[in-house]
Tab-separated table of C-alpha atoms and ligand atoms in Angstrom:
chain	number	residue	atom	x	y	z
X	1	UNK	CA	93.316	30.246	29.712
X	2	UNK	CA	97.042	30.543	30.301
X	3	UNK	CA	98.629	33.417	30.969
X	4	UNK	CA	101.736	34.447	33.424
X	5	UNK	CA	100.159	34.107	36.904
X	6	UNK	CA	99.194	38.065	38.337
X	7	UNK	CA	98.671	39.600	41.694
X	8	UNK	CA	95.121	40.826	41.410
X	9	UNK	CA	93.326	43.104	43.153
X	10	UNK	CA	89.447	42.626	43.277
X	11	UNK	CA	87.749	44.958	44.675
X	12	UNK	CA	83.809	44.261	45.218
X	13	UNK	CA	81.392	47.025	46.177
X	14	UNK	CA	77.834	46.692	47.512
X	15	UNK	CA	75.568	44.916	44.765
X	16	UNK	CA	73.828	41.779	44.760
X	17	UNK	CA	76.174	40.247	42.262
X	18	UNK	CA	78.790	40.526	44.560
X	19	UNK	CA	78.046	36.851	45.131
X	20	UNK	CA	79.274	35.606	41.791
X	21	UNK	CA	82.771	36.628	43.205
X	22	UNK	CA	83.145	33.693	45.261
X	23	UNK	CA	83.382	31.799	41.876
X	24	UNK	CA	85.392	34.159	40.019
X	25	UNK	CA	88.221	33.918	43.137
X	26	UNK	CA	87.749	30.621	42.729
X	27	UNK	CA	88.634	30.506	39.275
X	28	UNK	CA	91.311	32.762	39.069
X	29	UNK	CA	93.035	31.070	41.971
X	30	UNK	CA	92.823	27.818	40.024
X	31	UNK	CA	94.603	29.477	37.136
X	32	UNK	CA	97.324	30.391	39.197
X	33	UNK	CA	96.545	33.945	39.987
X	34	UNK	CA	97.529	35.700	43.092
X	35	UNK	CA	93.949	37.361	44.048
X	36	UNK	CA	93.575	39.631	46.709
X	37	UNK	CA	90.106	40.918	47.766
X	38	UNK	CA	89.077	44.447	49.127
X	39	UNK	CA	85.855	44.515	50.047
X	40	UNK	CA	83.639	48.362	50.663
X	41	UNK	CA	82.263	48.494	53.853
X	42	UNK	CA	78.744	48.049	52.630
X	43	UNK	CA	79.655	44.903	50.250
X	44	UNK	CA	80.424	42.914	53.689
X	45	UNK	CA	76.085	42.913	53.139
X	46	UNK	CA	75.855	40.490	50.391
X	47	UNK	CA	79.369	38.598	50.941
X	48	UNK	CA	81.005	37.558	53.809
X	49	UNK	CA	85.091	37.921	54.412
X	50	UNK	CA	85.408	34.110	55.596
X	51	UNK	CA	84.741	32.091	52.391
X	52	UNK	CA	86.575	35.140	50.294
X	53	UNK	CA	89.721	34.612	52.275
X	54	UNK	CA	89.566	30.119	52.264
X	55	UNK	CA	88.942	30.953	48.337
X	56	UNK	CA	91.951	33.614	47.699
X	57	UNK	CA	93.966	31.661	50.276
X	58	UNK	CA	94.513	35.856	51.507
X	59	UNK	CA	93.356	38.257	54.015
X	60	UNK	CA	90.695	40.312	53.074
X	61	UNK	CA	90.777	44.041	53.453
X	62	UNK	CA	88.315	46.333	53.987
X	63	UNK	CA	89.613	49.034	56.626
X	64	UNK	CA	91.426	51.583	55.753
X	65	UNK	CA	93.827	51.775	58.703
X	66	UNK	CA	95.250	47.835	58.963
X	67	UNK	CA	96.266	46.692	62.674
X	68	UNK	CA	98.577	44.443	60.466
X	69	UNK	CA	102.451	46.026	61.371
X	70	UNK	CA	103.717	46.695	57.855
X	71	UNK	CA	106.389	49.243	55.789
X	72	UNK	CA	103.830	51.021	54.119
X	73	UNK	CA	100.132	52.447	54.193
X	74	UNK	CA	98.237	49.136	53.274
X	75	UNK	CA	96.833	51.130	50.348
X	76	UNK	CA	100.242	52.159	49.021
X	77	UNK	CA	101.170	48.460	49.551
X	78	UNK	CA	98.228	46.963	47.349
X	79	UNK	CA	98.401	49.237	44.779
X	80	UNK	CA	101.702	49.386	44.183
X	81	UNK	CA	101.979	45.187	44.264
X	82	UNK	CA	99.094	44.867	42.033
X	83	UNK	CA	99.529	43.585	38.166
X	84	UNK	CA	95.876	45.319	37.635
X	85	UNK	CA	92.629	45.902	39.583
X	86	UNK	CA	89.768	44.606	38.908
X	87	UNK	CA	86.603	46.016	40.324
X	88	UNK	CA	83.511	43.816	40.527
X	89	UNK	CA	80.417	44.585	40.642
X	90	UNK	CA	81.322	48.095	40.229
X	91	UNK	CA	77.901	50.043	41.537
X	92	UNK	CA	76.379	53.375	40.244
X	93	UNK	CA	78.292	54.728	44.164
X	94	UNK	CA	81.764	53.447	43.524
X	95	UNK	CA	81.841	54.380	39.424
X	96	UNK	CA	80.624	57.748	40.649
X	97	UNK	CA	83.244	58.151	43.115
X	98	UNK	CA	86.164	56.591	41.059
X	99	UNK	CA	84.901	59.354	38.262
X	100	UNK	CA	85.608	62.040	41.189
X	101	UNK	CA	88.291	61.223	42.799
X	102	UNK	CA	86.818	60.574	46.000
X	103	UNK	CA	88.592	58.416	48.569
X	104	UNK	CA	86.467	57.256	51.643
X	105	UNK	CA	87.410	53.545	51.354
X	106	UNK	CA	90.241	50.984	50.937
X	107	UNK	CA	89.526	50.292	47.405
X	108	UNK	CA	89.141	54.039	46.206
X	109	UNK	CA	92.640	55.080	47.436
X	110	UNK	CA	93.513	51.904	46.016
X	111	UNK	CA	92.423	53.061	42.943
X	112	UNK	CA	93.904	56.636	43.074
X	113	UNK	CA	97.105	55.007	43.699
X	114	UNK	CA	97.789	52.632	41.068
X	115	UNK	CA	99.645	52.848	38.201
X	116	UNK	CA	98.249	49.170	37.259
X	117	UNK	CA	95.365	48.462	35.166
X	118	UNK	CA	91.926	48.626	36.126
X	119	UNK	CA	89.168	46.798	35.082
X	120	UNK	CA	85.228	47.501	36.599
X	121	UNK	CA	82.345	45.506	35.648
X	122	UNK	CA	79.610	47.432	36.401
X	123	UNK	CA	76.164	45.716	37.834
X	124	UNK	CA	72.971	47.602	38.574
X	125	UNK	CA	69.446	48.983	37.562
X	126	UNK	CA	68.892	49.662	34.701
X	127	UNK	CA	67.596	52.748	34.897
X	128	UNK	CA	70.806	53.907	37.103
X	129	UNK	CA	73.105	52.814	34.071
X	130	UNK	CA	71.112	54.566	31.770
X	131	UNK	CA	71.113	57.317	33.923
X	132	UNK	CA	73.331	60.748	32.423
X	133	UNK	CA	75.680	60.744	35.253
X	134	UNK	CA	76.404	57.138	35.242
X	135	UNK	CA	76.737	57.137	31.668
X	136	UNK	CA	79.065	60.196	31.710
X	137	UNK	CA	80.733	59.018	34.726
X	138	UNK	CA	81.876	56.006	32.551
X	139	UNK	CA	83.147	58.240	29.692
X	140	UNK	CA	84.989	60.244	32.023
X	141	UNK	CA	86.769	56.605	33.203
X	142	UNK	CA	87.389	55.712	29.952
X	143	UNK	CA	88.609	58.434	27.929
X	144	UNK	CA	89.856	60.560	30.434
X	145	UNK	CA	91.696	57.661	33.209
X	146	UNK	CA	91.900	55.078	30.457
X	147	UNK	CA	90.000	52.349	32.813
X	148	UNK	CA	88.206	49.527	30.902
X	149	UNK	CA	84.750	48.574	31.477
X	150	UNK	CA	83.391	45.138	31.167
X	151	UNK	CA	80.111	46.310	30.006
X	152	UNK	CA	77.128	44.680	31.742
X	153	UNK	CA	74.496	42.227	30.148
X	154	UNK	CA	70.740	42.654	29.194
X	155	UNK	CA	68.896	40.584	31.796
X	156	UNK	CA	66.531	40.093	34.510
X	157	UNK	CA	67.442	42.353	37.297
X	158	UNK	CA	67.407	41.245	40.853
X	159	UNK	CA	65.628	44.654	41.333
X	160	UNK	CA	62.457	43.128	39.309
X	161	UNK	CA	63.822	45.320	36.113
X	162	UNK	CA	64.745	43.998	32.424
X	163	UNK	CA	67.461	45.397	30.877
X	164	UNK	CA	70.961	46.299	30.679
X	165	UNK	CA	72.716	46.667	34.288
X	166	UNK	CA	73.698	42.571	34.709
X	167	UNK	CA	77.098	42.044	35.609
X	168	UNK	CA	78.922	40.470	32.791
X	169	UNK	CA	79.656	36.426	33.046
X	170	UNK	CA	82.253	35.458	35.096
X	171	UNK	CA	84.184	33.930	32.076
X	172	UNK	CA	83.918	37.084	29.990
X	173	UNK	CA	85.874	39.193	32.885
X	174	UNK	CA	88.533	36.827	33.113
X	175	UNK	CA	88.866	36.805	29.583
X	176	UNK	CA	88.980	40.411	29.805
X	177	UNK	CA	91.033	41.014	32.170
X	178	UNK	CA	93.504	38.450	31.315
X	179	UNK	CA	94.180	39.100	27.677
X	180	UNK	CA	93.694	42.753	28.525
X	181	UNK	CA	91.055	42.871	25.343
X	182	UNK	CA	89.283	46.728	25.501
X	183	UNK	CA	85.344	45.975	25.536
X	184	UNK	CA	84.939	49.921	25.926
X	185	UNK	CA	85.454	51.425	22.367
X	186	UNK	CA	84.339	55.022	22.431
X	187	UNK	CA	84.487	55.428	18.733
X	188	UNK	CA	82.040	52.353	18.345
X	189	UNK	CA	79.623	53.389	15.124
X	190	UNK	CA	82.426	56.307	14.016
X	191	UNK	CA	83.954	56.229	10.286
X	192	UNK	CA	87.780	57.138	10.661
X	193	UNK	CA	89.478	58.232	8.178
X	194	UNK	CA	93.363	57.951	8.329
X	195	UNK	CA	95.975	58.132	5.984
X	196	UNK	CA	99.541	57.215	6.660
X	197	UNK	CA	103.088	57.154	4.748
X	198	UNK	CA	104.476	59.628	2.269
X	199	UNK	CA	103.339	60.639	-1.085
X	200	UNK	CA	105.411	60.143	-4.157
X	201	UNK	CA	105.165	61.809	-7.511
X	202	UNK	CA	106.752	60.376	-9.937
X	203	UNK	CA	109.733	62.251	-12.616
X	204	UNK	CA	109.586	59.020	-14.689
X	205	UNK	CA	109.111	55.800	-14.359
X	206	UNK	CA	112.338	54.947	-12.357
X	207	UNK	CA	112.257	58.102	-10.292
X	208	UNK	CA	110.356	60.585	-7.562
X	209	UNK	CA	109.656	63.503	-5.232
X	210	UNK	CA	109.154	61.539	-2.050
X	211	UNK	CA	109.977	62.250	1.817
X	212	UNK	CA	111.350	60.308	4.648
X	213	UNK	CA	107.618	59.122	6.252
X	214	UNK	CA	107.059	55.585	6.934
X	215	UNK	CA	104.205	55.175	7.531
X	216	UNK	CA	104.443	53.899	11.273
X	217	UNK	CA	102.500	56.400	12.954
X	218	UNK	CA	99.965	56.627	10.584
X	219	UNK	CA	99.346	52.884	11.038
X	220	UNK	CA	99.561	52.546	14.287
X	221	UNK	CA	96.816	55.209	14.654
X	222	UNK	CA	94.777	53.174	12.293
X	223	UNK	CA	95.378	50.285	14.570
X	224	UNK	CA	94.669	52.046	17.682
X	225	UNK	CA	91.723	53.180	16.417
X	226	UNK	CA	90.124	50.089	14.966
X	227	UNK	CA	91.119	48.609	18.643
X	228	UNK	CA	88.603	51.409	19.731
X	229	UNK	CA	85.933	50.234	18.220
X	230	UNK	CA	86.137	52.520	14.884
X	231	UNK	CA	85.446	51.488	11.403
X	232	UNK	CA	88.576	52.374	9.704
X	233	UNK	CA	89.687	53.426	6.458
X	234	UNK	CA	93.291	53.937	6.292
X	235	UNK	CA	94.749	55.453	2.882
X	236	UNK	CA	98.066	54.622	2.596
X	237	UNK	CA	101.497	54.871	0.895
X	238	UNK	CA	102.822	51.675	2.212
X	239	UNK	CA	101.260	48.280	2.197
X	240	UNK	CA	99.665	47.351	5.159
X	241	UNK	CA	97.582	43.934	5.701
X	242	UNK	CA	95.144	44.847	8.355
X	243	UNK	CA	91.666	43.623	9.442
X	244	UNK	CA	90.344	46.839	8.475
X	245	UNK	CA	89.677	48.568	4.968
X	246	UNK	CA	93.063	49.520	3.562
X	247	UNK	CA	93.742	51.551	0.034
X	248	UNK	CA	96.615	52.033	-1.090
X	249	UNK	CA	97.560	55.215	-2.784
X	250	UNK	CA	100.984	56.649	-4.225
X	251	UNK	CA	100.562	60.825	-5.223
X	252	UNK	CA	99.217	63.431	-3.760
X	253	UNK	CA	96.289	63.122	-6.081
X	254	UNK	CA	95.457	59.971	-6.064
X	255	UNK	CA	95.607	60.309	-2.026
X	256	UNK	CA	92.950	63.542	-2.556
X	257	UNK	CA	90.890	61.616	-4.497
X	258	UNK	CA	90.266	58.761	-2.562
X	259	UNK	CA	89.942	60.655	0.676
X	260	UNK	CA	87.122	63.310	-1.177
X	261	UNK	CA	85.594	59.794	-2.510
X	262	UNK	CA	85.355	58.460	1.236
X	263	UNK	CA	85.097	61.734	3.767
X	264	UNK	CA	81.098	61.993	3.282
X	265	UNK	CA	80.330	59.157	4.991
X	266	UNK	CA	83.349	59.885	7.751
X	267	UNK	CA	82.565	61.015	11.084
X	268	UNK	CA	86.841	61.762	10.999
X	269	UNK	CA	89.978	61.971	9.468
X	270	UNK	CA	93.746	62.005	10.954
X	271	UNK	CA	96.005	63.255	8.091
X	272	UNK	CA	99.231	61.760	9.634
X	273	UNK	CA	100.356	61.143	5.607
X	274	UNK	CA	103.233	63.190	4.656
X	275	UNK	CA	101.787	64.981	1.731
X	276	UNK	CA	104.305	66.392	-1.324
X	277	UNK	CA	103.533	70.245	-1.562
X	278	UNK	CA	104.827	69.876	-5.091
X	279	UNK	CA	104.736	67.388	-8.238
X	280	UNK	CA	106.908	67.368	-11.335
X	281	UNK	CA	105.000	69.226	-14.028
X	282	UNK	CA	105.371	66.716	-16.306
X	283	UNK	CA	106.083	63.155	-15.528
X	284	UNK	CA	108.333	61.666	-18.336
X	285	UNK	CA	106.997	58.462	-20.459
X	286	UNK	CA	110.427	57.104	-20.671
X	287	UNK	CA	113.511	56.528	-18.113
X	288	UNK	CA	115.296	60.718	-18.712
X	289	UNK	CA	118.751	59.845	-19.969
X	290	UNK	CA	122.014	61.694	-18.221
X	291	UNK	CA	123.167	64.076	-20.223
X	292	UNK	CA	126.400	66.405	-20.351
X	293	UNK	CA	124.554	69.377	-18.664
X	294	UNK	CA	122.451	70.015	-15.830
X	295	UNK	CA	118.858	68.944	-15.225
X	296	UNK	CA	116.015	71.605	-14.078
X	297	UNK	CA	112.371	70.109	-12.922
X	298	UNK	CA	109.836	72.552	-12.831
X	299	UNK	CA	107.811	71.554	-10.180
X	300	UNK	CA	103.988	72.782	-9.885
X	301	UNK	CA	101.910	73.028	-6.484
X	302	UNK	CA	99.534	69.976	-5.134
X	303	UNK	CA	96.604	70.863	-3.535
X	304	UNK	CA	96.608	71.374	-0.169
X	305	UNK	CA	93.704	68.581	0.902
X	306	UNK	CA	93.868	69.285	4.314
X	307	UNK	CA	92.719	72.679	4.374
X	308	UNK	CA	90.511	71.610	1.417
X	309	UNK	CA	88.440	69.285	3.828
X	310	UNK	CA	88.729	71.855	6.679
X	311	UNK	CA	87.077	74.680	4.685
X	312	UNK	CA	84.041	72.315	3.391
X	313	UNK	CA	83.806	69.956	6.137
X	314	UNK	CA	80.162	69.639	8.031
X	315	UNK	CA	80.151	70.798	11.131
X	316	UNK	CA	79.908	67.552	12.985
X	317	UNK	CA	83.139	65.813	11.536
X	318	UNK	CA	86.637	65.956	13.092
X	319	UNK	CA	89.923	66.571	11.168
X	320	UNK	CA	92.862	65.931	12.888
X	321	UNK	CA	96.115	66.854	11.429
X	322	UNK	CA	99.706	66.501	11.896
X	323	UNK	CA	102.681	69.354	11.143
X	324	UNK	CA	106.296	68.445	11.100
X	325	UNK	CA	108.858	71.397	11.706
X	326	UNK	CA	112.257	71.906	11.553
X	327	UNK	CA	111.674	75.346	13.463
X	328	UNK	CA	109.279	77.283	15.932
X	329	UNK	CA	107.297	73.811	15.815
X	330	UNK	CA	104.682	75.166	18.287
X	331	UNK	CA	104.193	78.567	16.576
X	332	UNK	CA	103.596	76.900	13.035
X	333	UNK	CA	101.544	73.984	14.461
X	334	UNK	CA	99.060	76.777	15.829
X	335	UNK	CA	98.938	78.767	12.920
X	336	UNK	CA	98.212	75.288	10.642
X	337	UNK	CA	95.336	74.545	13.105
X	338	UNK	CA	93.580	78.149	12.791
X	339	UNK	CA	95.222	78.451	8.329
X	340	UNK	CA	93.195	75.108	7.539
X	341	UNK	CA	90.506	75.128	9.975
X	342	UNK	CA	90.431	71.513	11.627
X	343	UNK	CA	89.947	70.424	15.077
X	344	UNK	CA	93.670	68.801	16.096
X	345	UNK	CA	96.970	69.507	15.296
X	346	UNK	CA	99.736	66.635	16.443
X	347	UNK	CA	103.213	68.745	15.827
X	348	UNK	CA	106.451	66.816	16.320
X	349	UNK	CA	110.290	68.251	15.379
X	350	UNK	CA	111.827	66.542	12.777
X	351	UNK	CA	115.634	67.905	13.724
X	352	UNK	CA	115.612	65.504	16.683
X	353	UNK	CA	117.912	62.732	15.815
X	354	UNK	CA	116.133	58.936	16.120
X	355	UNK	CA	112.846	60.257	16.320
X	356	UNK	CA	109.628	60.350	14.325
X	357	UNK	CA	110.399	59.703	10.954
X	358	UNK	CA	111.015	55.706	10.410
X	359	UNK	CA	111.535	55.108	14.246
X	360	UNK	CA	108.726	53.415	16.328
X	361	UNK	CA	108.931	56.426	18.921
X	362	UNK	CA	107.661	60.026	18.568
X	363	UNK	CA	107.141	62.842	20.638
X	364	UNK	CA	104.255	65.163	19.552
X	365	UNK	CA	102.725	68.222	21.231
X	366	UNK	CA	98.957	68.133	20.518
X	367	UNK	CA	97.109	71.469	20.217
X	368	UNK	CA	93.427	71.024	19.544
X	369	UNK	CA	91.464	74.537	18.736
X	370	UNK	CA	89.302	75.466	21.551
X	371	UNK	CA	93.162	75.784	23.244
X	372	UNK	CA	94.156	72.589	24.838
X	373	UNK	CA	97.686	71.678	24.661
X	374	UNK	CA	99.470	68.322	25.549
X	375	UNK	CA	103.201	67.612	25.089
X	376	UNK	CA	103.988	63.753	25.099
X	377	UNK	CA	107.285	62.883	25.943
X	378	UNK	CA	109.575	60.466	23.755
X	379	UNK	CA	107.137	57.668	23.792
X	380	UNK	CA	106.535	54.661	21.658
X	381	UNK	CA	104.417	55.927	18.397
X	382	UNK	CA	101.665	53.029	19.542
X	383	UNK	CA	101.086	55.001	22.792
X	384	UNK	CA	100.963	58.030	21.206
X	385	UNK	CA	98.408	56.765	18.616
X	386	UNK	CA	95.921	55.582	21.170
X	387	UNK	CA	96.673	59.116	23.370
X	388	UNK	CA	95.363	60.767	20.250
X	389	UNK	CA	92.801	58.397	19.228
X	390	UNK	CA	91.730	59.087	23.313
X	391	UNK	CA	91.724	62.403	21.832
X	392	UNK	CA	89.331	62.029	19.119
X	393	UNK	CA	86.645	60.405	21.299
X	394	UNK	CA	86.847	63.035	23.427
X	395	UNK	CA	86.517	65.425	20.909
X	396	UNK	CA	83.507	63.438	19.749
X	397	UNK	CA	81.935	63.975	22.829
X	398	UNK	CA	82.610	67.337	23.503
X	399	UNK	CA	80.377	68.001	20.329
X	400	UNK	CA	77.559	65.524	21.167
X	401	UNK	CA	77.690	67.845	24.671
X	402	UNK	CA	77.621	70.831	22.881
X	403	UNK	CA	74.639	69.793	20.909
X	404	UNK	CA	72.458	68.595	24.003
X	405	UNK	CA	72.579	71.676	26.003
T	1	LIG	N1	98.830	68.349	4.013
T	1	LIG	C1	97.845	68.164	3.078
T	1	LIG	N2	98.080	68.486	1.781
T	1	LIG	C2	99.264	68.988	1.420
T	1	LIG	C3	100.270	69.194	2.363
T	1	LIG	C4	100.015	68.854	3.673
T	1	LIG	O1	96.755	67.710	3.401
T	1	LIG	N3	99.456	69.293	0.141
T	1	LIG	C5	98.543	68.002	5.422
T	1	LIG	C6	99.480	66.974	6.034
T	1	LIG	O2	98.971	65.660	5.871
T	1	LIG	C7	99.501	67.360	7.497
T	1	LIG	C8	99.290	68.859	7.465
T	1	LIG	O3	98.731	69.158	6.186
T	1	LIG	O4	98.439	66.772	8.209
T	1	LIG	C9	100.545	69.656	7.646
T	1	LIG	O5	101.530	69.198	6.763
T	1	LIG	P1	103.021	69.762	6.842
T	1	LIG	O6	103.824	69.078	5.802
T	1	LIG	O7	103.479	69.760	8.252
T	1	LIG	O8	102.828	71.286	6.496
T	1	LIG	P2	102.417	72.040	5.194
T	1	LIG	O9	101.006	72.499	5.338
T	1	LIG	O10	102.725	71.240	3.968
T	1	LIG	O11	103.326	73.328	5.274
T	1	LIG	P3	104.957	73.388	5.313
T	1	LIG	O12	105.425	72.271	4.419
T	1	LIG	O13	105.244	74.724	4.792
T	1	LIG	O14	105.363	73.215	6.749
């Protein structure tokens, strides 16, 4: 596998597969990677610093406070050189404190202080990965810290168990970790509904009501979410060849119908479409000719689907939706959320000039409407898209919490 050679930071805490790492330095040294091993005080039980350093052709690090002379907090100096951190095995203890925040070794502040990113491959019994707090733990990592688990393998257990808690092959975390593919996708087994562009209805055949949406955000929250595991649906304006189910759609009605056709079976839907409040009411057969005086359309009101859905949806599906303003953006993206009754609202202000319509950067303020409230900075729409998709699994689980307690 070629990629551009990477300082990596492996961290390995106490488990027995700790001795499959001597191979994976191995291997990622051959490849041309730069691999620097941390090791927890208790891993020093099943491997021993000697053959890691020969391997890595680097010290190994396990103490907090280095005799080494250097610049910085050896910490500070790690994480800040590393191109991403890897931590393997990753126990129940170390996911656990990782999920906290706590710091009592090397690798933990390591952790805390990197803006690179990391990668844990859990390995243990199986009964301690299926337990709540492990499992919960590793939501927390994902959807909160936006780590990426290599998830572990059904197996024979050192422990004498069967089932899931084997570290993943050594080839499938340098795959991972190398092509920086996502094997954690929180909204694994969810329908997603999205719909993206503007709607157009037509005056006659040459002409339309339309609006400046492109489509790009819509898409790449489509994109982000498919990435996540989801099985998307995305109902769009513009043509988009995707891997994923796309229909595409021009009015406001056609739009309606194909989301009421599809929203049963959806566990979500992100309204990022620009939707036309109003439609000629009539649509002209034939091309309307100038002529010496001026031209009134009567227009007639669509259907607002939005708070359609909101008002009938079941209790256990999401609807996210988005409000462009020109004024008091915050103040009218509120009252939208509570007016049509969905989960999400992603406002942005259209007055600011090379942003959100037809650029590939946005910059939303998300209100969801048990009161949270996040305000993304001028960001590239593809960020901002997996932010809220981030969103949307956590919103998923907030409801599968509510329902077990
Ligand atoms: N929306 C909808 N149906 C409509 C109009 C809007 O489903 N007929 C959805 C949009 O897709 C968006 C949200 O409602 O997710 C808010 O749309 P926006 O255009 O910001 O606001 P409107 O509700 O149309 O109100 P206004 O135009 O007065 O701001």
């Amino acid at each position: 596998m070629s990629t551009k050679p990477k300082n990596i930071i492996l961290g390995i805490s106490a488990g027995i597969a700790a001795y499959r790492m001597y191979d994976l330095v191995n291997e990622l040294k051959k490849q041309g990677h730069n691999v620097t091993v941390v090791l927890t005080k208790d891993a020093k039980n099943f491997v021993s610093e000697l053959p890691l350093k020969v391997l890595s052709g680097n010290p190994v690090y396990s103490e907090m406070f280095c005799p080494k002379e250097q610049n910085k907090p050896i910490h500070i100096d790690l994480a800040d050189n590393a191109d991403l951190v890897l931590v393997a095995p990753a126990t129940a203890d170390i996911i656990a404190k990782m999920a906290t925040g706590i710091c009592d070794e090397l690798i933990t502040n390591i952790l805390l202080a990197t803006t690179a990113p990391v990668y844990l491959a859990p390995a243990m019994n199986t009964n301690m990965w299926d337990h709540f707090t492990t499992q919960k733990n590793i939501e927390t990592l994902v959807t909160k810290i936006g780590y990426k688990i290599i998830a572990p393998e059904e197996g024979d257990l050192a422990c004498g168990y069967s089932g899931v808690g084997h570290i993943a092959p050594n080839e499938r975390i340098i795959k991972t970790i190398l092509l920086g593919e996502n094997e954690v996708r929180p909204l694994l087994g969810k329908k997603v509904i999205i719909t993206a562009g503007g709607t157009r209805e037509a005056i006659d055949p040459v002409r339309y009501i339309g609006n400046k949406s492109s489509g790009k955000m819509g898409i790449a929250i489509a994109d982000a979410a498919y990435n996540l595991g989801a099985d998307v649906v995305l109902i769009s304006t513009v043509y988009a060849e995707k891997k994923y189910q796309v229909i595409e759609v021009e009015t406001a009605q056609e739009l309606q119908e194909v989301i009421e056709a599809e929203f049963d079976k959806a566990d979500a839907l992100i309204m990022a479409a620009a939707v036309s409040d109003y439609k000629p009411m009539k649509t002209s057969k034939q091309k309307i000719k100038k002529k010496n005086e001026d031209l009134t359309l009567e227009l007639i009101k669509n259907p607002d689907i939005l708070e359609i859905l909101g008002r009938t949806k079941r209790e256990k599906q999401i609807i996210v939706g988005f409000s462009a303003e020109s004024e008091e953006m915050e103040k009218n993206a509120k009252e939208k959320l509570v007016k049509k009754k969905i989960d999400m609202i992603v406002a942005n202000d259209i007055t600011v000039p090379d942003l959100g319509f037809g650029s590939d950067e946005n910059a939303v303020i998300i209100l969801t409407k048990d009161g949270q409230r996040e305000c993304l900075q001028r960001q590239p729409k593809i960020q901002i898209a997996k932010h809220i998709c981030q969103k949307l699994a956590e919103l998923f689980l907030s409801i599968k919490e509510a329902k077990e307690v």
